[in-house]
XYZ file of C-alpha atoms in Angstrom:
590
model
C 12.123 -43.094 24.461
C 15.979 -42.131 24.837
C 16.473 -42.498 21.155
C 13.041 -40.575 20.162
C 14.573 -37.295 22.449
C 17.969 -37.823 20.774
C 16.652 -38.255 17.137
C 13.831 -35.706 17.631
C 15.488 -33.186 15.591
C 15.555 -35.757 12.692
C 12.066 -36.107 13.057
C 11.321 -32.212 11.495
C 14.506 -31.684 9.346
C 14.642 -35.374 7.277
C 11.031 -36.131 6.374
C 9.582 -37.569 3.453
C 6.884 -35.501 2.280
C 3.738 -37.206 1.419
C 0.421 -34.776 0.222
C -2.736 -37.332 0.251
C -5.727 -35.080 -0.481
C -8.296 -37.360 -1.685
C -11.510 -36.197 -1.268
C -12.412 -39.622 0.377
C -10.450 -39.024 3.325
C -13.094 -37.946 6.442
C -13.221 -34.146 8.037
C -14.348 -34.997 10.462
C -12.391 -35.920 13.913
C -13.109 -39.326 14.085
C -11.140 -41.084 16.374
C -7.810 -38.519 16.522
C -7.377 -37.230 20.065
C -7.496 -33.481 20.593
C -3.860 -31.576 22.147
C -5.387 -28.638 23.382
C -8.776 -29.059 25.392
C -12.156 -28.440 23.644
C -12.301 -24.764 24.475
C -8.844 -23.467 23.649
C -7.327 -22.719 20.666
C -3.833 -22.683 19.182
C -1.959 -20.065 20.110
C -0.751 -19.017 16.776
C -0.355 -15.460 15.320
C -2.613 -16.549 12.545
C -5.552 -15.232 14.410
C -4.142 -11.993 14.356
C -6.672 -9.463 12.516
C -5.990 -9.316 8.926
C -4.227 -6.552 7.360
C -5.792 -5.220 4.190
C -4.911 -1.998 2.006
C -6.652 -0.045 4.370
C -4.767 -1.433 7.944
C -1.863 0.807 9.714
C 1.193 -0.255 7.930
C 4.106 1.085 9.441
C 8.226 0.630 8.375
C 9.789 -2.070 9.138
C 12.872 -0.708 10.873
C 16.269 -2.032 9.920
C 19.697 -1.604 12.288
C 22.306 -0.792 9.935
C 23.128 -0.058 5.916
C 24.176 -4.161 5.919
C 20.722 -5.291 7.147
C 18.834 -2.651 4.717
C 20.809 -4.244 1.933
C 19.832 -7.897 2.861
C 16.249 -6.738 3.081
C 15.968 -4.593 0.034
C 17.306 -7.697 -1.941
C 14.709 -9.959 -0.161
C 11.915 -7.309 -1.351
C 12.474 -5.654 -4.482
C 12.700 -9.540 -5.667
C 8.897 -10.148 -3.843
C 7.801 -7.216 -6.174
C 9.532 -8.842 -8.956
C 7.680 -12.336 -8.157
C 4.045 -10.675 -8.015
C 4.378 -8.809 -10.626
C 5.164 -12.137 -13.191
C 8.404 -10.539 -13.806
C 10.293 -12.989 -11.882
C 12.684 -13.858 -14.308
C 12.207 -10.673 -16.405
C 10.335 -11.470 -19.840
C 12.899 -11.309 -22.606
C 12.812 -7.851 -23.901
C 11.839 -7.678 -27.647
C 12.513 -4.920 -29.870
C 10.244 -1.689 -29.296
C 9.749 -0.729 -32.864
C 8.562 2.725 -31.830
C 7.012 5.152 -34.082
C 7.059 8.387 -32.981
C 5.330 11.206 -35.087
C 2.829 14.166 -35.133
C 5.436 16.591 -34.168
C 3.925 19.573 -32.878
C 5.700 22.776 -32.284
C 5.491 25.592 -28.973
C 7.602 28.611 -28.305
C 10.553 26.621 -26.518
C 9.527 22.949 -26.604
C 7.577 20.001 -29.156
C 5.515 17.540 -28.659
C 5.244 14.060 -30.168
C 3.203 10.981 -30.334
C 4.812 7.659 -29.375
C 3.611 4.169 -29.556
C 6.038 0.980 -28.990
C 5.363 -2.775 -28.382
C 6.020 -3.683 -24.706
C 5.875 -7.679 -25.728
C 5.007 -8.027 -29.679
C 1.620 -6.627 -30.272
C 0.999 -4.650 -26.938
C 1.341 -1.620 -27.631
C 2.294 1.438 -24.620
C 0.868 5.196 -26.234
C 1.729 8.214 -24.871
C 3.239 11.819 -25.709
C 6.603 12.900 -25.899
C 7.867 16.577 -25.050
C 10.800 17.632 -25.590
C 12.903 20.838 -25.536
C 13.248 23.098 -29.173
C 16.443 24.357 -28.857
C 18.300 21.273 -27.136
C 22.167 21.791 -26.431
C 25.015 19.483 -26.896
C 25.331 17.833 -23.716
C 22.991 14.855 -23.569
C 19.419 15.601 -21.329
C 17.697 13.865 -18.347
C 14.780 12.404 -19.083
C 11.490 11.925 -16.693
C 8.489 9.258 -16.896
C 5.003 10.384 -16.216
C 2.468 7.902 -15.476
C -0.818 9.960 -15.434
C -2.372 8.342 -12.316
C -6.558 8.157 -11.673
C -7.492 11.378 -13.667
C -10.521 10.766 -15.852
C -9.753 9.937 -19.264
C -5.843 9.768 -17.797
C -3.409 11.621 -20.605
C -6.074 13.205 -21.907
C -8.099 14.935 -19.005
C -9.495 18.335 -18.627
C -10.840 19.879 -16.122
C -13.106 22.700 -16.728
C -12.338 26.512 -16.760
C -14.791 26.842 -13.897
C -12.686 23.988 -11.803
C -9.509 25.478 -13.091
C -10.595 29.616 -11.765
C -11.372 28.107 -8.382
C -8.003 25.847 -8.281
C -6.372 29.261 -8.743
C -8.825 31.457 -5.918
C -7.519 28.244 -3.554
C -3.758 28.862 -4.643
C -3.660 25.317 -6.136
C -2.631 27.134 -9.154
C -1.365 29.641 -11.037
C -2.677 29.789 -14.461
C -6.034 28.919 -16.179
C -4.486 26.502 -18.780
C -2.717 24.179 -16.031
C -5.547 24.590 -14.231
C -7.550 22.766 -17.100
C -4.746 20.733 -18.127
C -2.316 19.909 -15.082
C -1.169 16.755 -16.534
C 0.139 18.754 -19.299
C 1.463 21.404 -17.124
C 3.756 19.108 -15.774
C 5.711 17.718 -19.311
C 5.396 21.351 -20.472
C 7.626 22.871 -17.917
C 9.877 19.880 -17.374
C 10.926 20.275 -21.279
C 11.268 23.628 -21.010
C 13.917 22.829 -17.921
C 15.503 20.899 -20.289
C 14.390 17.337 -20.052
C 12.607 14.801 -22.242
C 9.560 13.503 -21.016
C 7.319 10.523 -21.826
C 3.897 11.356 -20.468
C 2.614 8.021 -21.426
C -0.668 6.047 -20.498
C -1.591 3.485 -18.183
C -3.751 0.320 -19.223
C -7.315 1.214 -20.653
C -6.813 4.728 -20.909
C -6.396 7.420 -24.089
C -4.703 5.749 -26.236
C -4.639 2.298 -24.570
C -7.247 1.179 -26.174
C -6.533 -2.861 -26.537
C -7.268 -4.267 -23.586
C -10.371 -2.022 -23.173
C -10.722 -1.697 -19.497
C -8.237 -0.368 -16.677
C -9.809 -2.647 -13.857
C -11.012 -5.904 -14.742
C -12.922 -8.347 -12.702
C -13.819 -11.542 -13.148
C -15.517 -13.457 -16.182
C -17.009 -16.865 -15.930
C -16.458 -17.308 -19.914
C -12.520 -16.023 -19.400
C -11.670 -18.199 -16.909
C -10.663 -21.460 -19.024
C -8.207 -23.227 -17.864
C -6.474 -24.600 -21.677
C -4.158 -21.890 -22.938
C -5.948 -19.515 -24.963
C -9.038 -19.919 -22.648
C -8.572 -17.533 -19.868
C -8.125 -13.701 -19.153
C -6.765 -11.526 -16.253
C -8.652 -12.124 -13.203
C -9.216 -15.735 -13.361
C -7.275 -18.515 -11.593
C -5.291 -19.870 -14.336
C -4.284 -16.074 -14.616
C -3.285 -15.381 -11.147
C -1.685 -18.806 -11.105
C 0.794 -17.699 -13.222
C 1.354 -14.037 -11.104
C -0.683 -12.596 -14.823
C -2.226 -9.266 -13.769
C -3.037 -6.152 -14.776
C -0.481 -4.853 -12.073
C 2.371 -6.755 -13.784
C 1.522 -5.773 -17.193
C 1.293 -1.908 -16.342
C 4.584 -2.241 -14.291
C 6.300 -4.026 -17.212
C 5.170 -0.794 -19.490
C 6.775 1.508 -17.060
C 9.823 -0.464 -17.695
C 9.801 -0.893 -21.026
C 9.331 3.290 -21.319
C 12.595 3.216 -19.658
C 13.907 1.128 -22.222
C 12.000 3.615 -24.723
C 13.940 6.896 -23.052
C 17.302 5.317 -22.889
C 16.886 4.473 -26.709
C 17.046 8.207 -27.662
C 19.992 9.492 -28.725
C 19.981 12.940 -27.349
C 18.595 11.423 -23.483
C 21.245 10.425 -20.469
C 20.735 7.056 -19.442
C 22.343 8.105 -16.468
C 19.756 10.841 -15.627
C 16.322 9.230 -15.925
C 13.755 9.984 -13.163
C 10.074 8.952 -12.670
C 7.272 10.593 -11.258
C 3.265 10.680 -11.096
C 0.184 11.106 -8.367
C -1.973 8.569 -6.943
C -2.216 5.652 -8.773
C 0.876 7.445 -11.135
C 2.575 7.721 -7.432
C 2.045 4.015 -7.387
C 3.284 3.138 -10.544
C 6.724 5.606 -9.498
C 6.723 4.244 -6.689
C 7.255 0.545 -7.812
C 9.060 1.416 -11.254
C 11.824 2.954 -8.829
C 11.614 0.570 -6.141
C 12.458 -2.415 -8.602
C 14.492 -0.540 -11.917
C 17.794 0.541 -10.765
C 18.243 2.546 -13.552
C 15.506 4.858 -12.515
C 18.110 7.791 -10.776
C 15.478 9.730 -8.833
C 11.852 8.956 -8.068
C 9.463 11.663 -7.235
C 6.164 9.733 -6.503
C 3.347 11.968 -4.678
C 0.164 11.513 -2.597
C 0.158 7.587 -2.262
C 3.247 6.964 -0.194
C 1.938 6.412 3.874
C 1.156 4.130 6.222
C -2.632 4.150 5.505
C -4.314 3.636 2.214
C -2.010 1.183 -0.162
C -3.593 1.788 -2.896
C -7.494 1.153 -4.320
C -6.859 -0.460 -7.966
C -6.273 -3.608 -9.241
C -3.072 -1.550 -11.350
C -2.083 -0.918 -7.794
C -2.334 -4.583 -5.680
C -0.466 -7.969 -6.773
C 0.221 -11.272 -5.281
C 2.718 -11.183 -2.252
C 3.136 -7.286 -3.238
C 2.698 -6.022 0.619
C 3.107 -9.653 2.929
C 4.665 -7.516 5.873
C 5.509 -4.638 4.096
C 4.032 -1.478 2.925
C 4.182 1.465 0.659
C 6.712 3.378 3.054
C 9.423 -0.003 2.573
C 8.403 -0.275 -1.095
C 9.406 3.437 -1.811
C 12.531 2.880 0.967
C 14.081 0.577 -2.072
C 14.612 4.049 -4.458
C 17.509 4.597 -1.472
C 19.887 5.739 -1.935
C 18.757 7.338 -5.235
C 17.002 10.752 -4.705
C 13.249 10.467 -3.609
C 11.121 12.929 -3.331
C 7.284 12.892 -1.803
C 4.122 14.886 -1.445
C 1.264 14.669 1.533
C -2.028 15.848 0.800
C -5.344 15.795 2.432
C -6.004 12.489 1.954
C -4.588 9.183 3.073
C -1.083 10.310 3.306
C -2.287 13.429 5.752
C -0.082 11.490 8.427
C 3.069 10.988 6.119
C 5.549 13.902 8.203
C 5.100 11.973 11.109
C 3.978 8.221 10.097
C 6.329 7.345 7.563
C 8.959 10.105 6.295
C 10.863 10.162 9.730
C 11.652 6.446 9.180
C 12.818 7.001 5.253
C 14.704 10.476 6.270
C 16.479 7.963 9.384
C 17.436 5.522 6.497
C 18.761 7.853 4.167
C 20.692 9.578 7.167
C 22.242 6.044 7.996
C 23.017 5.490 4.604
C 25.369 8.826 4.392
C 22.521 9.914 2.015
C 19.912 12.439 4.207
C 20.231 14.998 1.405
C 19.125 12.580 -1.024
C 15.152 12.177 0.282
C 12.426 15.293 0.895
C 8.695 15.551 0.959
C 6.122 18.613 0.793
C 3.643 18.611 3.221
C 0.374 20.650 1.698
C -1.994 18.878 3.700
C -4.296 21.849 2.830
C -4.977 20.438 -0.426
C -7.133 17.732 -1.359
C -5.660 14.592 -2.994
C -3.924 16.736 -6.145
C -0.704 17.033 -8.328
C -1.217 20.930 -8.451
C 0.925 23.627 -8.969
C 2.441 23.529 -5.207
C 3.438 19.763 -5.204
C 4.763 20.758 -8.860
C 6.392 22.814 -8.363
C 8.247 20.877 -5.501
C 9.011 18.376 -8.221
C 10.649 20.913 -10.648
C 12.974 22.000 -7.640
C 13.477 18.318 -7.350
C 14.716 17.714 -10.229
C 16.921 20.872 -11.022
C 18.493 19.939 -7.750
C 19.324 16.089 -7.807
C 19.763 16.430 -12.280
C 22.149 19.807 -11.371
C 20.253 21.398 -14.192
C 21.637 24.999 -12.777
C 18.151 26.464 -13.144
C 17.232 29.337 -10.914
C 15.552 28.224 -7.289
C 12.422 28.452 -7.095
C 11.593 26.950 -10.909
C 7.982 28.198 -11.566
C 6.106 27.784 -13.924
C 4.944 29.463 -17.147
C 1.720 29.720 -18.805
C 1.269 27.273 -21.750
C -1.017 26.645 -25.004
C -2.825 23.081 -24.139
C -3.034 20.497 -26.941
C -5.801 19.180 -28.057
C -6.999 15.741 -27.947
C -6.463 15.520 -31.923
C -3.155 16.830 -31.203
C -2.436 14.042 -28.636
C -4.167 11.147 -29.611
C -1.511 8.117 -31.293
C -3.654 6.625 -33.329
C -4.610 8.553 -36.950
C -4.993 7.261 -40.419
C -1.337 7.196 -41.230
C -1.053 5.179 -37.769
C -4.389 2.841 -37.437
C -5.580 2.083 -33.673
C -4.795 -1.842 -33.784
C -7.519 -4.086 -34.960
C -7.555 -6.972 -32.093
C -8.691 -5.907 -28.981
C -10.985 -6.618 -26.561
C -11.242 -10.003 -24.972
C -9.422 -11.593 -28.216
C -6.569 -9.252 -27.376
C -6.827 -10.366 -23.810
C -6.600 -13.725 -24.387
C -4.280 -14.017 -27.256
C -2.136 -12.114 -24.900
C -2.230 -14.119 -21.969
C -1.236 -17.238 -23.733
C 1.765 -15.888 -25.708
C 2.758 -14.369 -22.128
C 2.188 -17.817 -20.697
C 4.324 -19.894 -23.778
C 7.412 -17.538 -23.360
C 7.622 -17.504 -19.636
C 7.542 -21.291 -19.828
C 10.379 -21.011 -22.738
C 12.068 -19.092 -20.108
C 11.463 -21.508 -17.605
C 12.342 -24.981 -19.593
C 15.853 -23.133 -20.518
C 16.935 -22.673 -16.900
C 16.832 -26.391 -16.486
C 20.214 -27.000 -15.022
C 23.373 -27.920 -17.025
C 26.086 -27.316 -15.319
C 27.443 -25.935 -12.383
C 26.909 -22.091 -13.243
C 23.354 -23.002 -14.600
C 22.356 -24.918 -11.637
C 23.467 -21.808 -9.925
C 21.406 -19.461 -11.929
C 18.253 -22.081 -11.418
C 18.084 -22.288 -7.678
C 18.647 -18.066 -7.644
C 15.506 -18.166 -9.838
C 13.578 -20.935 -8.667
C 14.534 -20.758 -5.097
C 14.117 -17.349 -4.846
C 10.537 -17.570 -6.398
C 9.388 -19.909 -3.866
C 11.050 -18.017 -0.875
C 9.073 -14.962 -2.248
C 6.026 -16.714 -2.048
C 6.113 -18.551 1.048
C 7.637 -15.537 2.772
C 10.574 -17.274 4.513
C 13.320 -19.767 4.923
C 13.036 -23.095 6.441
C 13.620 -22.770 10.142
C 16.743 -24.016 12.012
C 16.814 -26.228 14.701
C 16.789 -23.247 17.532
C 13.742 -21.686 16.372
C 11.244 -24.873 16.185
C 10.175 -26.221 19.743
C 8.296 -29.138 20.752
C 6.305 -29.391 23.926
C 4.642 -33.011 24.440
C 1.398 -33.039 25.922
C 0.732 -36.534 26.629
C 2.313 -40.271 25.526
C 0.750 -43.722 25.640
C 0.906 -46.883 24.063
C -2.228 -47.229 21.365
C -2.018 -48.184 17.866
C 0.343 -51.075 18.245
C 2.964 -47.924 19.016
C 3.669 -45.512 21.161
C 1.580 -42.549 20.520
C 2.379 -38.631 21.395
C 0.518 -35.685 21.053
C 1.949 -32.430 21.535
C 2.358 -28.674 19.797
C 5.601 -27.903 17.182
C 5.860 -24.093 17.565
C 7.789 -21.925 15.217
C 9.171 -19.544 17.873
C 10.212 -16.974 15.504
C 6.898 -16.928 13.651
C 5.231 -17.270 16.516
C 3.236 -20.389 15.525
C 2.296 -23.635 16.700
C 0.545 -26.592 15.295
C -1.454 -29.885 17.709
C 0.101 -32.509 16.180
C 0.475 -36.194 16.400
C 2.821 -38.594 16.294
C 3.241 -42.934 16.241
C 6.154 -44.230 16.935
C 7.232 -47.734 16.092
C 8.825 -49.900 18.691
C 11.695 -50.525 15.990
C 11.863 -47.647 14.164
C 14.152 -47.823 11.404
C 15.031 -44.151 11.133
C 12.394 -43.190 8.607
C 9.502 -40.408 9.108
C 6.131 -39.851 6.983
C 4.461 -36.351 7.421
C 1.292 -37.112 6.350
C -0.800 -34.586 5.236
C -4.474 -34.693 4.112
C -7.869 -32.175 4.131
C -9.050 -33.153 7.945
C -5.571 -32.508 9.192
C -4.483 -35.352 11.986
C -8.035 -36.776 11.496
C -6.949 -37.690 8.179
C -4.981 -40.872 9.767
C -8.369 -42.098 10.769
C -11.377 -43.798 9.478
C -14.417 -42.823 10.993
C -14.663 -45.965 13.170
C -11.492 -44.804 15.309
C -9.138 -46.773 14.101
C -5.815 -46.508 12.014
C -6.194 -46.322 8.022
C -4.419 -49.183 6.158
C -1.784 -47.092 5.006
C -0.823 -45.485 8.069
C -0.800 -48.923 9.935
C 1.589 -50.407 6.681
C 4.124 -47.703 7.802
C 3.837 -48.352 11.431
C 4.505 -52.224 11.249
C 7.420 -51.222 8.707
C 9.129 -49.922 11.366
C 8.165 -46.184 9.710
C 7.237 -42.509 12.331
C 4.252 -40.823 10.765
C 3.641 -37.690 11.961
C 0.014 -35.479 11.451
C -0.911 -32.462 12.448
C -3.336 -29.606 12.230
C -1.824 -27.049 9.538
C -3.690 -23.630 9.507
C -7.802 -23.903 8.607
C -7.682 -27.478 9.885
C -9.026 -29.725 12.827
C -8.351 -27.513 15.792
C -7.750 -24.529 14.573
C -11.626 -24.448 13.540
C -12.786 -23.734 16.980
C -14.578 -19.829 17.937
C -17.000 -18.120 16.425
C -15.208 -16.460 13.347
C -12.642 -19.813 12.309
C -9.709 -18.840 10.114
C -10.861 -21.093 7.553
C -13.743 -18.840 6.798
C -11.844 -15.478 7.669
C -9.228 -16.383 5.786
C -10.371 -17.677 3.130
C -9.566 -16.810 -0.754
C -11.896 -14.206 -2.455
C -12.688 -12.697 -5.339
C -13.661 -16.190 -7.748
C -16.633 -16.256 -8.687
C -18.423 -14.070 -6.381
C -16.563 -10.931 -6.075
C -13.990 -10.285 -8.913
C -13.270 -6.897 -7.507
């Protein structure tokens, strides 16, 4: 017993791994005696209430600039991981067309469409000032967000008169067209804007739909056979999410490619799920130099789309950290009467406190006109255009308002004409065919960081290992923060036999688990995992299984235990097997 407290450490840090799931295997208890007595439970953090996109999700306060840093890093690559950009995809050429110039008092517009990946194409409209001067201009992103039809929504005059009588607005034609309110005046500050659209809408016509749910014909499981929403898909971190995110980057890309734009000077903003899409695009492109996302940032409401939720996107974090990464690049916000009513009190005093311990409180701001209703109106704009002239030093005179405009049409805005045909695969061809050429060049990507050398060995575990440490949310423990109380010892099983709880004390977990161990134990330790937990070691007669009594009388520990969802953690009314359990296949694709 000496040497089992001596080499007890050993026992958790130098075990072979061995996964035995056969179906065979019995759930139920058998003859594997209970830690914890029939009415109690593990006392594990597990049980904890769920958080969902609609839970309290508060910052996650950091001590100093050092431990921001640290945590940043850990995050913006967890938003790289769910969104399948984890390494990034190999960025092909654009080959953007732009053309249909159409010509204002004091600015143009033109329609743009690019390839993201080869044959996926982004759309959107490009505004830019008429009489541009020598010095190179900033240049601004506008993802449209949840208004109906997206680029190419229009309210009606009756909508747009009472937006005015409520002070929403100033003019009838922004009023109608806000979306286009906000390019128009940003050109005519002197930027170039890309007011481009998110997946399934205007112009984005391939894929056909903005939120997809699940299809028992799409979800094959040979390449070629499945679409987004299946579990081959979200296997391989392939979701709508990623792909809209990877547009937003690639229009970055698309900016910085114009001649007459500063790379240095590119900003991003939008509302709701455009806030979102800000939101990220800053959070995880470092050339984005000022982020202006509005009504979405707070601790309530994350977000209500499947453009807005990814694997591992929010495990322990929320919006309020996510937008924290822009710092400390300028970020501005908006509240609204919605879900981000709360924001000057839950949520901007912790990102104003970071930016202040950064040296950077100038840099971060946020209108609060919780008398509107969710909106990007003229107030919140304008915000924005003071925003901007500010953190781009455009020298514009404070306030910038705006002017009244001449709305394009939809025939002036859509991409696709004769000259430039709508492409011809689409649909769930388009879906599919693009899934699987996704799929064959991330595992390109994959088979070429097999390691080499020293350097590429270096490169493989900061890929690799920081893929897996994204998804299972933490390091392995050290020896301090693992504990093991025994709850009772006796000789059974031809050895001696412990049962006891390992608690993680920093996660604040702990498992019942079992041990044998041999008389002469030669140094070596089994973890034995299986479907019934430590009832897995068992047949249903009570005794050993052959295996497990091989290893014993080899002189070999094996150690079982109840991982989450097993044995007895099943106890109470509302088990976390069924509470926690996965969703959305095939029942409820949503």
């Amino acid at each position: 017993m000496r040497a089992f407290r001596k080499d007890r450490q050993r026992w958790f840090s130098q075990c072979w791994l061995v996964a035995l799931c056969a179906a065979s295997f019995s759930h139920a208890f058998g003859g594997a005696p209970r830690v914890l007595p029939s009415d109690k439970l593990p006392a594990d953090r597990r049980y904890e209430e769920l958080r969902g996109v609609n839970s309290y999700h508060p910052f996650h306060k950091v001590e100093s600039a050092a431990a921001w840093n640290e945590r940043a890093q850990r995050l913006r690559r967890q938003l790289l991981v769910g969104s399948g950009l984890w390494p990034m995809p190999e960025k092909t050429p654009l080959k953007a067309v732009i053309h249909g110039r159409v010509e204002r008092d004091d600015y143009t517009v033109e329609r743009v469409f690019f390839e993201a990946v080869p044959g996926d194409f982004v759309t959107g409209s490009l505004y830019r000032p008429e009489n541009r001067p020598a010095a190179k201009l900033p240049g601004v992103l506008c993802p449209h967000g949840h208004w109906h039809n997206g680029r190419f929504y229009e309210n009606s005059e009756a909508g747009a008169r009472r937006e005015i009588v409520n002070g929403a607005e100033r003019f009838v034609a922004a009023g109608r067209y806000p979306l286009q309110a906000r390019c128009v005046q940003l050109a005519r500050m002197g930027c170039v804007v890309f007011h481009y659209d998110m997946l399934g809408n205007a112009d984005s016509v391939q894929l056909g739909f903005h939120r997809p749910s699940f299809r028992e014909h799409l979800a094959g499981t040979k390449l070629g056979e499945w679409g987004f929403m299946s579990p081959a898909a979200d296997a391989r971190l392939q979701t709508v999410f990623g792909l809209q995110t990877l547009h937003s980057i690639r229009a970055v890309d698309f900016l910085r490619s114009l001649p007459e734009v500063d790379s240095e000077r590119i900003a991003v903003t939008g509302a709701s799920g455009g806030g979102t899409q800000s939101m990220i695009l800053g959070a995880i492109d470092q050339r984005v130099a000022a982020s202006f996302p509005c009504v979405m940032v707070s601790t309530a409401m994350q977000g209500g789309c499947t453009c807005e939720n990814t694997h591992y996107l929010r495990v322990g974090d929320g919006n309020i950290d996510i937008a924290a990464l822009t710092a400390p690049r300028p970020l501005g916000l908006t509240a609204a009467d919605d879900w981000t009513v709360e924001l000057e009190t839950k949520g901007f005093p912790d990102l104003l406190a970071l930016y202040k311990m950064l040296g950077h409180e100038d840099r971060v701001s946020a209108l609060f006109a919780t008398h509107f209703k969710h909106n990007y109106n003229h107030v919140s704009r304008t915000a924005m255009y003071n925003f901007i002239n500010r953190h781009f030093q455009l020298g514009l005179e404070s306030p910038v308002l705006e002017r009244d405009f001449t709305p394009l049409s939809r025939e002036e805005m859509t991409v696709w004409t004769d000259e430039h045909p709508a492409p011809e695969v689409t649909g769930e061809l388009f879906e599919r065919r693009l899934l699987q050429q996704m799929t064959e060049a991330s595992d390109a990507q994959i088979s070429a960081l097999a390691p080499r050398d020293k350097e590429s060995l270096a490169r493989y575990h900061e890929i690799v290992g920081g893929a897996i440490q994204a998804m299972v949310g933490r390091t392995l423990p050290t020896a301090d923060e693992i504990d093991f109380e025994l709850v009772d010892k006796q000789q059974a099983d031809g050895c001696l036999r412990m049962t006891g709880l390992v608690r993680n004390k920093t996660a604040g977990e702990e498992l019942p688990t079992l041990f044998f161990y041999p008389k002469n134990w030669n140094g070596k330790v089994v973890l034995w995992v299986a479907p019934a937990g430590k009832s897995g070691v068992y047949q249903s007669s009570g005794e050993l299984i052959d295996p497990v009594n091989r290893l014993i009388a080899a002189g070999t520990s094996v150690v079982a235990a109840d991982l989450f969802s097993q044995g007895e953690f099943l106890g109470g009314e509302n088990p976390p097997g069924e509470r926690n359990r996965m969703i959305g296949y095939p029942s409820d694709g949503g």
